[in-house]
CSV table of C-alpha atoms in Angstrom, one decimal:
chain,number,residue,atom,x,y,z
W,26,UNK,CA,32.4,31.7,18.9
W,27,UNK,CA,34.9,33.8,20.9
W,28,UNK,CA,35.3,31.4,23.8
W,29,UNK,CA,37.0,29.6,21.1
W,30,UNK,CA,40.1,31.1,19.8
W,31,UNK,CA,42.1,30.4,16.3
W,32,UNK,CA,44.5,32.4,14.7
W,33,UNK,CA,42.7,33.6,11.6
W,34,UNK,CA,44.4,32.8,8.5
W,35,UNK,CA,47.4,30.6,7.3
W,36,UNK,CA,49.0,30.6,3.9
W,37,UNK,CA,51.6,27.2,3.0
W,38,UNK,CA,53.3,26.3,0.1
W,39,UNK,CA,51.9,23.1,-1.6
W,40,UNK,CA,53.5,20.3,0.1
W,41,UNK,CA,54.3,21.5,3.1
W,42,UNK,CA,52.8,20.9,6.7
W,43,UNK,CA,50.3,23.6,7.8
W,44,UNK,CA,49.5,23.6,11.6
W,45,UNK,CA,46.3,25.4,12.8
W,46,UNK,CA,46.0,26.0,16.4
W,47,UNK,CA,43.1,26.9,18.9
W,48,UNK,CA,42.7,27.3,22.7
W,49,UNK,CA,39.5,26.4,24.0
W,50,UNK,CA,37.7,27.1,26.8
W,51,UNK,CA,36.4,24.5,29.2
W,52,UNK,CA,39.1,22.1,30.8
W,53,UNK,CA,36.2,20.0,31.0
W,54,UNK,CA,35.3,19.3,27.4
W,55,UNK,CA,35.0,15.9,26.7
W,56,UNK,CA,35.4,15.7,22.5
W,57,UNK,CA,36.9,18.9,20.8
W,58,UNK,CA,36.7,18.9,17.1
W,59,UNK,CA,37.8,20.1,13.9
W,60,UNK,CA,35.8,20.7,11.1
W,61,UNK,CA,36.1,22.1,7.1
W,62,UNK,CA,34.1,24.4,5.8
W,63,UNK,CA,34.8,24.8,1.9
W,64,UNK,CA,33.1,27.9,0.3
W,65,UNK,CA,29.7,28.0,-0.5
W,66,UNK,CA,29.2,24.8,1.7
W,67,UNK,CA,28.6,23.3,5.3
W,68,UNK,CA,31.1,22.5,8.0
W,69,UNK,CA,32.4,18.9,7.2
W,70,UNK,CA,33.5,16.8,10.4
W,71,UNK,CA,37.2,16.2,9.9
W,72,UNK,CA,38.6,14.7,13.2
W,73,UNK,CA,37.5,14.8,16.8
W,74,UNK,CA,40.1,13.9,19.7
W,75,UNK,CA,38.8,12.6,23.1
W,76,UNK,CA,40.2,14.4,25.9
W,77,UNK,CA,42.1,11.3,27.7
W,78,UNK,CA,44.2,11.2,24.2
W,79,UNK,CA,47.4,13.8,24.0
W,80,UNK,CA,47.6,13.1,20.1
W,81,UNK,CA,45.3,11.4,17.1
W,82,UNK,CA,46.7,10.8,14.4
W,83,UNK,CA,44.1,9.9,10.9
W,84,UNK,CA,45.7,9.8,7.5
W,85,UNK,CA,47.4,13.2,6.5
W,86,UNK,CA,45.5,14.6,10.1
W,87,UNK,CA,47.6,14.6,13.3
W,88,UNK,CA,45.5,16.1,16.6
W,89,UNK,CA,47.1,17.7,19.2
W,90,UNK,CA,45.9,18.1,22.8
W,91,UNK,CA,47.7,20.2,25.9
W,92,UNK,CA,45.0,20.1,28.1
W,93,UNK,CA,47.2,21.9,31.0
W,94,UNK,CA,47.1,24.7,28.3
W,95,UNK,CA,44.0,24.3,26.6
W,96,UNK,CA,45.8,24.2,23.4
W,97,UNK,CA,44.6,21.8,20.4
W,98,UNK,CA,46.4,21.5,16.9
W,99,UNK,CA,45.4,20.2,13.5
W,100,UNK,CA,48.4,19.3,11.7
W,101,UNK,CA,47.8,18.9,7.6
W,102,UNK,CA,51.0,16.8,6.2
W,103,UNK,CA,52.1,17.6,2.6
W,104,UNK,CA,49.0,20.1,1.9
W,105,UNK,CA,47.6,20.0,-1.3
W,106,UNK,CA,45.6,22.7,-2.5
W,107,UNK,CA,42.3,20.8,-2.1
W,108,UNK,CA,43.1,21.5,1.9
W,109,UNK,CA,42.2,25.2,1.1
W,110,UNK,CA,39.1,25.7,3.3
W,111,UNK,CA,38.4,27.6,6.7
W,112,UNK,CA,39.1,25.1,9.5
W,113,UNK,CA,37.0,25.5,12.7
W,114,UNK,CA,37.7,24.1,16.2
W,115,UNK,CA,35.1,23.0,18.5
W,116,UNK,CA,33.9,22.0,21.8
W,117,UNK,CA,30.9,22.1,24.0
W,118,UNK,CA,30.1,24.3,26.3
W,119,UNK,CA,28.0,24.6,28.6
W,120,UNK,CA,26.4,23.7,32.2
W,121,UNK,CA,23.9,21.7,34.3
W,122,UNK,CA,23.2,19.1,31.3
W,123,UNK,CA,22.8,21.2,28.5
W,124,UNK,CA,25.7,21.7,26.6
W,125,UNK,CA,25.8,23.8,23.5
W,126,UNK,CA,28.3,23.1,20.4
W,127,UNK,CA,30.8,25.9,20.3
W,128,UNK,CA,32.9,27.3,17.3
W,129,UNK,CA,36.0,29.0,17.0
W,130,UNK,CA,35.8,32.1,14.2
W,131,UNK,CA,37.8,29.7,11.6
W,132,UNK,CA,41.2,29.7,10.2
W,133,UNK,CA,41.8,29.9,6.5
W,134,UNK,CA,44.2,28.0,5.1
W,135,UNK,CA,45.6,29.1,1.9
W,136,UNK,CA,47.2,26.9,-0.2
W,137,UNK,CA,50.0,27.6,-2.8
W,138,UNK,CA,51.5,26.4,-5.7
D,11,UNK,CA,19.1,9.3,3.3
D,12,UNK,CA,22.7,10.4,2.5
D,13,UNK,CA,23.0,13.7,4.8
D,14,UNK,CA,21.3,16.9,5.8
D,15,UNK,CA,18.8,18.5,3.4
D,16,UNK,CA,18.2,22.1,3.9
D,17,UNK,CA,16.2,24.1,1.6
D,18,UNK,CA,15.9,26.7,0.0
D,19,UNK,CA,19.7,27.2,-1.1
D,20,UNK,CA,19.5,31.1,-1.4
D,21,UNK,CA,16.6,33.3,-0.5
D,22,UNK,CA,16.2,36.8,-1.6
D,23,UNK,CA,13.4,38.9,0.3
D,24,UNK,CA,12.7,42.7,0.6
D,25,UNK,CA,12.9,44.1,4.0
D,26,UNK,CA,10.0,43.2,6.2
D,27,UNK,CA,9.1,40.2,4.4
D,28,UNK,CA,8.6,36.9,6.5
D,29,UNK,CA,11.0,34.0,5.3
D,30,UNK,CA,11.2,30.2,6.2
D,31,UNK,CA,13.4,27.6,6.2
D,32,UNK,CA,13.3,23.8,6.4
D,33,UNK,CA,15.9,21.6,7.4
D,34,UNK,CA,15.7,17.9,7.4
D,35,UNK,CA,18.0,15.7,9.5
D,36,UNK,CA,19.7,12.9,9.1
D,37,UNK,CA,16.9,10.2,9.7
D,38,UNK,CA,18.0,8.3,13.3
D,39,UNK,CA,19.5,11.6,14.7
D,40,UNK,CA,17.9,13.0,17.7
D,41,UNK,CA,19.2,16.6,17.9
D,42,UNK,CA,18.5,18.8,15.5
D,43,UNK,CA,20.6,22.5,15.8
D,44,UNK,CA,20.2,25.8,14.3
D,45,UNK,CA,23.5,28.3,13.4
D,46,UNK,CA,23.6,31.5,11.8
D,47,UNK,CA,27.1,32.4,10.2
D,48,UNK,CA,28.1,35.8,9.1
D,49,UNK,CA,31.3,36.8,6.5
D,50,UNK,CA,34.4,35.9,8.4
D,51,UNK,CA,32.7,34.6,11.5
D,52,UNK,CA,32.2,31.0,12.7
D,53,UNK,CA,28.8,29.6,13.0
D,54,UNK,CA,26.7,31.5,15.6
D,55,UNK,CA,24.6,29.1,18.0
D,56,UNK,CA,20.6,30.2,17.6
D,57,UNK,CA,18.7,26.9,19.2
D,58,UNK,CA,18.7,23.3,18.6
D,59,UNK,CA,15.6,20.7,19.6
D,60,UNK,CA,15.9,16.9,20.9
D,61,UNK,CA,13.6,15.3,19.3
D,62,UNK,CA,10.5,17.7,19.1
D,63,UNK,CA,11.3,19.6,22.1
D,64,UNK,CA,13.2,23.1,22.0
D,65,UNK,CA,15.6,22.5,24.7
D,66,UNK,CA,17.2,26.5,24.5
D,67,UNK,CA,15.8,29.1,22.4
D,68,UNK,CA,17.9,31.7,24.7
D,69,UNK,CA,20.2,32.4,21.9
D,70,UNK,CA,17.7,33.1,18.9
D,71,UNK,CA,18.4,36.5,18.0
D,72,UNK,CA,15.4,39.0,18.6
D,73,UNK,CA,11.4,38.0,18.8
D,74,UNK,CA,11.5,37.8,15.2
D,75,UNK,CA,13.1,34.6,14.9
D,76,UNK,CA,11.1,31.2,15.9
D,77,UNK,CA,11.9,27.6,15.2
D,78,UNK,CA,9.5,24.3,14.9
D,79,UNK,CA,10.1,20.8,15.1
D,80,UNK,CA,6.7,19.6,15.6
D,81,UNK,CA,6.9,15.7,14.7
D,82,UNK,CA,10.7,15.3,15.9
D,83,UNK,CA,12.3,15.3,12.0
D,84,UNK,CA,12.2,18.3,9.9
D,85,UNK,CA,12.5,21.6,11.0
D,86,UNK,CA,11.6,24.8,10.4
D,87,UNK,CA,13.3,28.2,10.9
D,88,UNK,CA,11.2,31.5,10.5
D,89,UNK,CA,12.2,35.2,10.7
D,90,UNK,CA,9.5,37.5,10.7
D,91,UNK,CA,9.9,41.4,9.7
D,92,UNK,CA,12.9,40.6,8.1
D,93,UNK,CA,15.6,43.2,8.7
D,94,UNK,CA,19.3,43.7,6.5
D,95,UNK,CA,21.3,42.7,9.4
D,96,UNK,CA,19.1,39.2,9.2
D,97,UNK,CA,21.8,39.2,5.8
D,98,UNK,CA,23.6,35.4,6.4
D,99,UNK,CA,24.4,31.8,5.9
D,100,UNK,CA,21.7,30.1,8.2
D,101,UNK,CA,22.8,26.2,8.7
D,102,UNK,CA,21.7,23.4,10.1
D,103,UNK,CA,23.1,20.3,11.9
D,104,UNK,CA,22.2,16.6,13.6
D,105,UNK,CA,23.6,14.4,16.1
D,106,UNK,CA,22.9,12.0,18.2
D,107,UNK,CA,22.3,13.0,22.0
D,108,UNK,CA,25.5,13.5,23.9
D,109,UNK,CA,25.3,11.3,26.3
D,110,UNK,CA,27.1,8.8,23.6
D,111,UNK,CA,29.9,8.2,22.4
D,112,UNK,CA,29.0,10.1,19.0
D,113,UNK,CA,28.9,13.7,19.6
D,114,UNK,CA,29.3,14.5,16.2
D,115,UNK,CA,27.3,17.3,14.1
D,116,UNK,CA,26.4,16.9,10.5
D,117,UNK,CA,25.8,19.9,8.9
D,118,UNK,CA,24.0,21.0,5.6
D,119,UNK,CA,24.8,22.7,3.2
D,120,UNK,CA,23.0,26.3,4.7
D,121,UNK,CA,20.3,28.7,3.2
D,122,UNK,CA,21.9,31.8,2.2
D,123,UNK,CA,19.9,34.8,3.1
D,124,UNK,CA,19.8,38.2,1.3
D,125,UNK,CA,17.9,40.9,2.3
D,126,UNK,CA,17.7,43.7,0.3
């Protein structure tokens, strides 16, 4: 996962924003992703941004896209502390048709009363 | 067929012992991946299969570790002469071929592996 970069954790107050940022690799990625991983668990698909799109916005989820700087964003309005989870971006990388889902090394978002 | 099944949860084994894991997709999805996720790390790409055919097994780890997905649906992940480096979360995914518009994985919830 290190052709995917995230800052590697994040602590908020309860109610606040929290805003997790990755730069990804490949200017050519089509989809790049975010995904929760909660302890003990799976990754959970939150949101996904096509690469046309500068922002996405889904419920308390806003997804930002700088293509020119390879920058995506996963802003978390008024963060409960349910949101407390590692939070991995994603894309695919990869070459000649085979393409190989790529993960960041996660952000942990800590969430406090 | 809710999600992705993977079994066993946890595994202990004693060093040198053979282990396997199954993994069964979500039924209509094609591809069918295989991660390996250490403390603090994100998920570490091993292989992944469309349909029954292994289309890159360049990233499994060492010789030790092979992968199965003889009938297209469930899989199997086997390392042989286990080692206490082999120590991690081993998950699974599905998706649907890239190709559409639904390049999403769907993970399981991952065997834990201890090797003592």
């Amino acid at each position: 996962g290190e052709d995917v970069e995230q800052s590697l954790f994040l602590s908020v107050r309860e109610g606040d924003s929290s805003v997790i940022n990755c730069t990804y690799t490949d200017s050519s990625s089509t989809y790049l992703y975010w995904y929760k991983q909660e302890p003990g668990a799976g990754l959970q698909l939150l949101t996904y941004i096509f690469s046309n799109m500068d922002m996405k916005q889904d419920q308390r989820l806003t997804v930002l896209l700088n293509k020119k700087d390879k920058h995506l964003s996963l802003r978390i309005a008024d963060t409960q502390t349910g949101d407390s989870a590692i939070y991995f971006c994603a894309e695919w990388l990869g070459s000649g048709g085979s393409y190989i889902p790529t993960f960041g090394r996660g952000t942990s978002l800590i969430v406090h009363p | 067929d809710t999600g992705v099944s993977q079994n066993p949860r946890h595994k202990i084994t004693k060093r040198g012992q053979n282990v396997t894991f199954r993994c069964d997709p979500i039924s209509e999805h094609n591809r069918l991946y295989w991660y390996r996720q250490t403390l603090g790390q994100g998920p570490e790409f091993l292989t992944y299969f469309q349909n029954e055919a292994q289309l890159e097994k360049s990233r499994l780890l060492s010789d030790r570790f092979s992968a199965e997905r003889p009938k297209g649906s469930f899989s199997t992940l086997e390392i042989q002469r286990t080692e206490q480096g082999d120590s991690a979360m081993y998950l699974c995914a599905s998706s649907l071929a890239p190709g559409r518009r639904n390049e999403k994985l769907f993970f399981g919830s991952g065997t834990q592996l201890s090797v003592l």
